[in-house]
Short mmCIF file of C-alpha atoms and ligand atoms in Angstrom, two decimals:
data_model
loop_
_atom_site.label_atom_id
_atom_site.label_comp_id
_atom_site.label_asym_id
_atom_site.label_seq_id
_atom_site.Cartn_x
_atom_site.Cartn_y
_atom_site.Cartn_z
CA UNK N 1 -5.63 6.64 18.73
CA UNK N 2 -8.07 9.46 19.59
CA UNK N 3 -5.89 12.09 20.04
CA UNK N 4 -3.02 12.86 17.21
CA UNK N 5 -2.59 16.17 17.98
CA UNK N 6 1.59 15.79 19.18
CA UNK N 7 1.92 12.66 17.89
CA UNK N 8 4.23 12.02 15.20
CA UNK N 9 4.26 9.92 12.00
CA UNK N 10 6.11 8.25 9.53
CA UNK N 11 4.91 8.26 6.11
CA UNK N 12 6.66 6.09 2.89
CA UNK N 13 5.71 6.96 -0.58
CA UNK N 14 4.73 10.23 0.42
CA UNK N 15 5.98 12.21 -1.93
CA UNK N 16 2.99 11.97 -4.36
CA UNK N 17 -0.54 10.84 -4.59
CA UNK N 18 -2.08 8.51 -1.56
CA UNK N 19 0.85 9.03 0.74
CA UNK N 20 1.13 12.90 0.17
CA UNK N 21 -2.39 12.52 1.08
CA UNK N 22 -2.54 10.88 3.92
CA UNK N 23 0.87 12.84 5.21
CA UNK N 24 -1.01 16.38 4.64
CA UNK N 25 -4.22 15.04 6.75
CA UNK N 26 -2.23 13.86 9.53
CA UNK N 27 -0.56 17.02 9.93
CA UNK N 28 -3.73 19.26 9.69
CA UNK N 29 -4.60 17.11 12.55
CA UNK N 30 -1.32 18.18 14.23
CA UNK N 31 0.52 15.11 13.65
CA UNK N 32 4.44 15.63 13.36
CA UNK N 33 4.98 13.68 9.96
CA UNK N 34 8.52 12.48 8.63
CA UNK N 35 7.89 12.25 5.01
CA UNK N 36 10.29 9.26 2.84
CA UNK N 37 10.75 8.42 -0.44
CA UNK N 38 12.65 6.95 -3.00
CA UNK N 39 12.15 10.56 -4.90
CA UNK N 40 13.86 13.04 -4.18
CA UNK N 41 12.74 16.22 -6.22
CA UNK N 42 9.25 15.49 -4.96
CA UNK N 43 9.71 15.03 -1.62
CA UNK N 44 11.53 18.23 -1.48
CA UNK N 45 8.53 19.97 -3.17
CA UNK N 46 5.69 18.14 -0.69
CA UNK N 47 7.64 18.80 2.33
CA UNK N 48 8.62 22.91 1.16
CA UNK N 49 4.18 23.07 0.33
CA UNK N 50 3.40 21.73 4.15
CA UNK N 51 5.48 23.87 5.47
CA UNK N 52 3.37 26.84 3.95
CA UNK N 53 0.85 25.20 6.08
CA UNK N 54 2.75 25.31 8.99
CA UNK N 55 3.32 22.01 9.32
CA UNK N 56 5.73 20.37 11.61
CA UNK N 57 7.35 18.20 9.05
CA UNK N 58 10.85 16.54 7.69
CA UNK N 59 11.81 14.27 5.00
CA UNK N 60 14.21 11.09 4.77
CA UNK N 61 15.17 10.04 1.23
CA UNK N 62 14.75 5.93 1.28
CA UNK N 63 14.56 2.90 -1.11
CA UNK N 64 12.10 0.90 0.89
CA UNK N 65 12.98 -2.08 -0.65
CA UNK N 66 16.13 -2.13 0.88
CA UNK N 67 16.33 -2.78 4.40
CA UNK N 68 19.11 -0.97 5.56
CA UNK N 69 17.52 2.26 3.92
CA UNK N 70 14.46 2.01 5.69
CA UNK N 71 16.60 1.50 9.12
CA UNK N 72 18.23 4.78 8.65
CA UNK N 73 14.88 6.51 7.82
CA UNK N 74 13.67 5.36 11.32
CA UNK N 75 16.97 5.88 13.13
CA UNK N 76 16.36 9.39 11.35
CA UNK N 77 12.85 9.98 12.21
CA UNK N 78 13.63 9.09 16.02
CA UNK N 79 17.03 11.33 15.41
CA UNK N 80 14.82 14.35 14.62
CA UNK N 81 11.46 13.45 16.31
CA UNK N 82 12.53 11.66 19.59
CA UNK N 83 9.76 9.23 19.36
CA UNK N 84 7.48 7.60 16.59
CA UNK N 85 3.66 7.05 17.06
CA UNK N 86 2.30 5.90 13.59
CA UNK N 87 3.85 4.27 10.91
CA UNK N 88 2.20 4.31 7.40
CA UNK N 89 3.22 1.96 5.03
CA UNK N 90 2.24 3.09 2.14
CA UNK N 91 5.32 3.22 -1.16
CA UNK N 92 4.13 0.85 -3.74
CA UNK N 93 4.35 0.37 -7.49
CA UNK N 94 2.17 -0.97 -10.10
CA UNK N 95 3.08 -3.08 -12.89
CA UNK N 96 4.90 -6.35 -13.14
CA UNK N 97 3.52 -8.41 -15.58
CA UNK N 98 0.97 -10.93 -16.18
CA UNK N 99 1.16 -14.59 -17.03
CA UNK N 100 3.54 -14.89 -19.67
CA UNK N 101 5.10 -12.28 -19.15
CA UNK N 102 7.09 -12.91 -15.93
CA UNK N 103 10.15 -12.11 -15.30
CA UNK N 104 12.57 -12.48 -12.00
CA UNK N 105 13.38 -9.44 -11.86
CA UNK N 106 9.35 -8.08 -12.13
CA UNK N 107 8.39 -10.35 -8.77
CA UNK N 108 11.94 -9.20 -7.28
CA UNK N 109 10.71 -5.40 -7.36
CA UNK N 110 6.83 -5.50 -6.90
CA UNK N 111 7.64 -8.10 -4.08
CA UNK N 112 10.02 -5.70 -2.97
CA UNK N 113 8.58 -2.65 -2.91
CA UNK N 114 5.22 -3.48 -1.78
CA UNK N 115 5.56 -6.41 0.39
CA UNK N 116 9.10 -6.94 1.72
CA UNK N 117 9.02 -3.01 2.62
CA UNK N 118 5.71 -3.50 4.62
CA UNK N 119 7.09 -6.42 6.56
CA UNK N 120 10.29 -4.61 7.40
CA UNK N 121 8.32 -1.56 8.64
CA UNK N 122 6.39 -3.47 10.82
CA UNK N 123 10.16 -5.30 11.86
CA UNK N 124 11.57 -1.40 12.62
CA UNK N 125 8.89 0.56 13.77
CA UNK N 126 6.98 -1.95 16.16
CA UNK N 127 9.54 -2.04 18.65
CA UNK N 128 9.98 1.76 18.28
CA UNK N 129 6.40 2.21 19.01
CA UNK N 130 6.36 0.06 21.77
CA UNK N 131 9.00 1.40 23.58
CA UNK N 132 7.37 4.71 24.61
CA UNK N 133 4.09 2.72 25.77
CA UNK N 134 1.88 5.63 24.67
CA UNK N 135 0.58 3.30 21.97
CA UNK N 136 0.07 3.78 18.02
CA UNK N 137 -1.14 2.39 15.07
CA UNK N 138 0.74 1.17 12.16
CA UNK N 139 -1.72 1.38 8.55
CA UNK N 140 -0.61 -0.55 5.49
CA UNK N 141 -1.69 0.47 1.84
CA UNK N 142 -3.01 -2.96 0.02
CA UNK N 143 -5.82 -1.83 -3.00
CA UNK N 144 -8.69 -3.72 -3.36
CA UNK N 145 -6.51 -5.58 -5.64
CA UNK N 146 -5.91 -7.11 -2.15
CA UNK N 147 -9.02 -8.76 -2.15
CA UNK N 148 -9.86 -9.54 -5.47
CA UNK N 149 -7.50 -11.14 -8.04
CA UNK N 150 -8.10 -10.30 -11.55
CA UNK N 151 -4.90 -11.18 -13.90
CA UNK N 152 -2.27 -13.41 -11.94
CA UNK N 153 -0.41 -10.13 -11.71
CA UNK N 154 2.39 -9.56 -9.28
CA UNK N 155 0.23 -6.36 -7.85
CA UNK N 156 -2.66 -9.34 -6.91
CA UNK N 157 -0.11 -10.95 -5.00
CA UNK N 158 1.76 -8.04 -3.46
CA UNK N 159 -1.39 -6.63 -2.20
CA UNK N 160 -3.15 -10.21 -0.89
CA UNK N 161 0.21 -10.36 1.26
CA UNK N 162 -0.16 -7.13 2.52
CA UNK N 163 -3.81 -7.94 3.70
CA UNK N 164 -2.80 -11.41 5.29
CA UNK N 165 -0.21 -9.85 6.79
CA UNK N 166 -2.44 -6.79 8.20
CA UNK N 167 -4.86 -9.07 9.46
CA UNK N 168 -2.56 -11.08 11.36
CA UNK N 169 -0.61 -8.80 12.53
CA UNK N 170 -3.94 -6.64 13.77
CA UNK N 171 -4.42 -9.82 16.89
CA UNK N 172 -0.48 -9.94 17.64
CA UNK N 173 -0.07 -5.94 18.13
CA UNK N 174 -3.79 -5.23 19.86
CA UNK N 175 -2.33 -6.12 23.56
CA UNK N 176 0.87 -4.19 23.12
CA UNK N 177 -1.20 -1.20 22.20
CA UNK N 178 -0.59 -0.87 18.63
CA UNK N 179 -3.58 -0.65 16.61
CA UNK N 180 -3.45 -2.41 12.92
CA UNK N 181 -5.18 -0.88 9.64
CA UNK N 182 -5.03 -2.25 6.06
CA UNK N 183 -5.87 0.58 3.32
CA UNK N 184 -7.79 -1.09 0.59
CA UNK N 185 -8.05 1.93 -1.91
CA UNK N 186 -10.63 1.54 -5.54
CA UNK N 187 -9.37 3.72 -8.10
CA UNK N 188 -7.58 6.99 -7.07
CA UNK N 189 -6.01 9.57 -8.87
CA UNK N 190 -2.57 9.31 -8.33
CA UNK N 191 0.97 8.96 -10.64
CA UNK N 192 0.66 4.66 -10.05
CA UNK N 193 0.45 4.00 -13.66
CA UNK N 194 4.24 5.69 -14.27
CA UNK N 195 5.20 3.91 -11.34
CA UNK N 196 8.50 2.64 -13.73
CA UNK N 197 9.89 5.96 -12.99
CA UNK N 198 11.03 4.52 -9.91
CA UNK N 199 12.23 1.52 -10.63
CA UNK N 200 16.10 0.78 -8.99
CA UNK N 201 18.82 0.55 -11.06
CA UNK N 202 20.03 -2.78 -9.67
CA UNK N 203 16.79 -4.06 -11.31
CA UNK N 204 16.09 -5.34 -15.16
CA UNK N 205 15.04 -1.81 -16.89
CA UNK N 206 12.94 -4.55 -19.05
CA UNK N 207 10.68 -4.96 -16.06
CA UNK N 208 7.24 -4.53 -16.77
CA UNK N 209 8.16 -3.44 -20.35
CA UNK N 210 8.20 -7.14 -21.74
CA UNK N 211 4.75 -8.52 -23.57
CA UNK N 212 3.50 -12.11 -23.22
CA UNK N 213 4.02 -14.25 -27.03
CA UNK N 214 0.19 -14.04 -27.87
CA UNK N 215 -0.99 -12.73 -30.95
CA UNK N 216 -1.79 -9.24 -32.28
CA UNK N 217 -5.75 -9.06 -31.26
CA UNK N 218 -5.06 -10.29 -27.56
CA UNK N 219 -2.10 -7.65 -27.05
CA UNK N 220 -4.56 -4.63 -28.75
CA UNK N 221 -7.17 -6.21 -25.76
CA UNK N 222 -4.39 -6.09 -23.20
CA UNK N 223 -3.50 -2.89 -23.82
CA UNK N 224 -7.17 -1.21 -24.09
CA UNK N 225 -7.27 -3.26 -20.56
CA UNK N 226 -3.97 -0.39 -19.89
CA UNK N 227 -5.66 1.92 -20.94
CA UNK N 228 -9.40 1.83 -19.43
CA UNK N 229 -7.35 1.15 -16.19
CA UNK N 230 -5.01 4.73 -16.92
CA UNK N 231 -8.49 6.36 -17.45
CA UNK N 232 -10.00 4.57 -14.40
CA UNK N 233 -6.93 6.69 -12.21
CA UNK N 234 -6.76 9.32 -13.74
CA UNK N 235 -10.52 10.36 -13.35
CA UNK N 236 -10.13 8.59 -9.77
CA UNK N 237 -11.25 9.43 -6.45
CA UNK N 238 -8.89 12.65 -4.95
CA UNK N 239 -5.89 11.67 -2.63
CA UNK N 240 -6.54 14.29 -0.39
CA UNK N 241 -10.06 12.77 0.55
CA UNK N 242 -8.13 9.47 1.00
CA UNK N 243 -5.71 11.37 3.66
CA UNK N 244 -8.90 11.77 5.58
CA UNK N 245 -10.61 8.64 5.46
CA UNK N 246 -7.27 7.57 7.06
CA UNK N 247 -6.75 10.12 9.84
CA UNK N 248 -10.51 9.11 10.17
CA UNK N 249 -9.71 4.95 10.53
CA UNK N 250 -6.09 6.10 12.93
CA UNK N 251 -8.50 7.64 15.29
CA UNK N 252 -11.38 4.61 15.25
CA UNK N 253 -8.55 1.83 14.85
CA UNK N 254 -10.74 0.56 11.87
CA UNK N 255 -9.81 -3.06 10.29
CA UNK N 256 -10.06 -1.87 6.98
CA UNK N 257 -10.51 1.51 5.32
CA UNK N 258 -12.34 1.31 1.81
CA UNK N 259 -12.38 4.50 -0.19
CA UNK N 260 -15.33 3.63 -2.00
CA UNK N 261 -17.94 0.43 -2.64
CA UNK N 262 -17.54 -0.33 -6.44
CA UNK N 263 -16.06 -3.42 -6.05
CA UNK N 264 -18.03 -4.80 -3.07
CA UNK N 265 -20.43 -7.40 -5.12
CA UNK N 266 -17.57 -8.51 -7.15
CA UNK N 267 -15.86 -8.93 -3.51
CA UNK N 268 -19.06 -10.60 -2.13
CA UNK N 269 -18.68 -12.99 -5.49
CA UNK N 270 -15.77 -14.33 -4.12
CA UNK N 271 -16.90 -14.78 -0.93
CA UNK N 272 -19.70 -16.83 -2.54
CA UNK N 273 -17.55 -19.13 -4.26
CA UNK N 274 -15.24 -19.66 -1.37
CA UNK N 275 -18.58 -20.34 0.41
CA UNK N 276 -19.51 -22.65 -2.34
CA UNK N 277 -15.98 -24.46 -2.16
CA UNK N 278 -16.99 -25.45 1.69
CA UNK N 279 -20.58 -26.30 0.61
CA UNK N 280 -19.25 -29.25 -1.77
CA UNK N 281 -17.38 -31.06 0.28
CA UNK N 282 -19.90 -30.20 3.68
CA UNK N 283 -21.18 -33.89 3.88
CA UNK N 284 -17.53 -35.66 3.61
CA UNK N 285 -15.86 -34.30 6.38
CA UNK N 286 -14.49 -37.01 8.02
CA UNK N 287 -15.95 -37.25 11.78
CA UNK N 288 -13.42 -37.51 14.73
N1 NAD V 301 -3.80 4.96 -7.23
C1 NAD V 301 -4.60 3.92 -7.09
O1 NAD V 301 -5.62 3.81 -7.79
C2 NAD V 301 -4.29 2.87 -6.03
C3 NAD V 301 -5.28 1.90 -5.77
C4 NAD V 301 -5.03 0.94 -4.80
C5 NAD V 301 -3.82 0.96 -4.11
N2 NAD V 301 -2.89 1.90 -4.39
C6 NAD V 301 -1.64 1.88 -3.61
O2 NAD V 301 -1.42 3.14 -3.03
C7 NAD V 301 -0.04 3.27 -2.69
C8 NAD V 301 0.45 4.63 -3.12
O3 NAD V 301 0.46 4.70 -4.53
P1 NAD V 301 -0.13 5.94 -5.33
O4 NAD V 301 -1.30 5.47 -6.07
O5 NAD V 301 -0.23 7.13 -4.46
O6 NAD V 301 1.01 6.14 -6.45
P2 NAD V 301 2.13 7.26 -6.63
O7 NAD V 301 3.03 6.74 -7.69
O8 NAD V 301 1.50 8.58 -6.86
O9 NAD V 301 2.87 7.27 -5.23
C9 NAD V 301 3.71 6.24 -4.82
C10 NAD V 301 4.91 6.82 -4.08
O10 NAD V 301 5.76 5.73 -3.66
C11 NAD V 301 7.10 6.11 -3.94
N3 NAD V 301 7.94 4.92 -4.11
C12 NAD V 301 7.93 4.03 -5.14
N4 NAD V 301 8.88 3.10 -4.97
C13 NAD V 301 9.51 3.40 -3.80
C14 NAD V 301 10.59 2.82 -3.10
N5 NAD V 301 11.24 1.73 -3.57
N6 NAD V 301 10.98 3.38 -1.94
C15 NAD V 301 10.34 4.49 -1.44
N7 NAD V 301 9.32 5.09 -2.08
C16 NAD V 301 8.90 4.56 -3.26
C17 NAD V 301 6.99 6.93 -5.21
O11 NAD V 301 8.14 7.74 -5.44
C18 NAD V 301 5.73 7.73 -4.96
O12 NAD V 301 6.02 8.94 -4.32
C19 NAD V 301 0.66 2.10 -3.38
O13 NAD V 301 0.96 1.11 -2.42
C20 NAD V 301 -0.36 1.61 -4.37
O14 NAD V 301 -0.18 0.27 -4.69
C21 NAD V 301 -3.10 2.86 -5.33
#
């Protein structure tokens, strides 16, 4: 999509860090930008600071993980905007647990929030994008936890969905004039390690909060592991920088927007071995 300028946009998790990002670039590009979130307090603040700007933007207070809540934030945005160009899934949460440490009601939330949410965008807004025939773009927030898997964690898996899912999606929407981005972002300094403050009610308040039954030197290693990874955000790369890359990859239609290359040859490692997998089984393939 070349020209945003008029075009309007609908943002989720954009009441803080990548999202509040991405919804401030878009609308210094003159992109009309419905703001949701799960947050209220915040979303009130982002959208009152855009304003200042000039900004042509709204809010719509949603639980993404619920479907009906994300149907009346589109039936909202259409309500106040008339039509909807790009949709940015972006509302996710960090946490879960690791092996050992799972718990129903951990996948139930991360699945949720990150996953299920991105699906049913695509479900809501596709349709809604198509129907005006001036085309769009629809980008998804993964992390480059979406490519690499470090800890069994319910993140890995989230995020590896949200890729798959991207990448599929990318060849069904090209020839209905919807182009497909997945947002793979490194480390970036947002409020994703408190992410619990937005955890639903009709969830377990244990989740994420319960430790695997190992001893006392492998939970001190887990949590310096919490902590390097807290330091690793916090020092991260600025949101506002991320806002452009992605205004940057609406207007190319690029497959995949990094934010940075840190993790490429631990990336290209897995390629390797998946390379290596084929290799060892090259000469038995049965001929036809
Ligand atoms: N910060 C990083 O280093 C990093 C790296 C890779 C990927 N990501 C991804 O970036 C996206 C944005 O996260 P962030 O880092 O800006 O964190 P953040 O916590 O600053 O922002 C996330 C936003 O999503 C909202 N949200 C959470 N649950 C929601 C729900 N159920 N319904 C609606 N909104 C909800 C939060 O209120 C918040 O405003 C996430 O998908 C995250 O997984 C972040």
């Amino acid at each position: 999509m070349k020209d945003l300028a008029g075009k309007t946009a609908f943002v989720t998790g954009a009441a803080s860090g990548i999202g509040l990002g991405i919804a401030a670039a878009l609308a210094r590009a003159g992109v009309k930008v419905m703001l949701c979130d799960i947050e209220e307090a915040p979303l009130a603040a982002a959208i009152e600071a855009l304003r200042l700007t000039n900004a042509d933007v709204d809010g719509v207070k949603a639980d993404v993980s619920l479907k009906a809540e994300l149907k009346a934030a589109a039936e909202a945005t259409i309500a106040r905007y008339g039509k909807v160009h790009i949709l940015i899934n972006n509302a996710g949460v960090g946490g879960g647990g690791i092996y050992g440490a799972w718990t129903d009601a951990a996948w139930d939330w991360t699945i949720g929030v990150n996953l299920m949410a991105v699906i049913w965008g695509i479900e809501i807004f596709g349709p809604l994008i198509e129907q005006h025939g001036e085309g769009g773009q629809i980008v998804s927030t993964a992390s480059i936890a979406g490519l690499l898997s470090l800890n069994s964690s319910q993140y890995n898996v989230t995020k590896f969905g949200v890729v798959g899912l991207s990448e599929g999606v990318r060849v069904a929407l090209a020839p209905r004039g919807i182009g497909v981005s997945v947002l793979c972002p490194g480390f970036i300094r947002t409020n994703i390690m408190d992410s619990r403050r937005n955890l639903p009610e009709r969830f377990d308040r244990a989740v994420g909060g319960n430790l695997p039954a190992w001893s006392e030197e492998r939970l001190d290693q887990l949590k310096i592991v919490h902590n390097q990874i807290r330091e690793r955000v916090s020092q991260g790369i600025d949101p506002a920088y991320v806002g452009e890359l992605v205004r940057e990859g609406i207007e190319n239609d690029w497959p995949y927007i990094f934010t940075d290359i840190e993790f490429e040859p631990q990336i290209e490692a897995r390629f390797a071995a998946i390379k290596q997998g084929f290799d060892q089984i090259r000469d038995r393939v049965p001929r036809r």
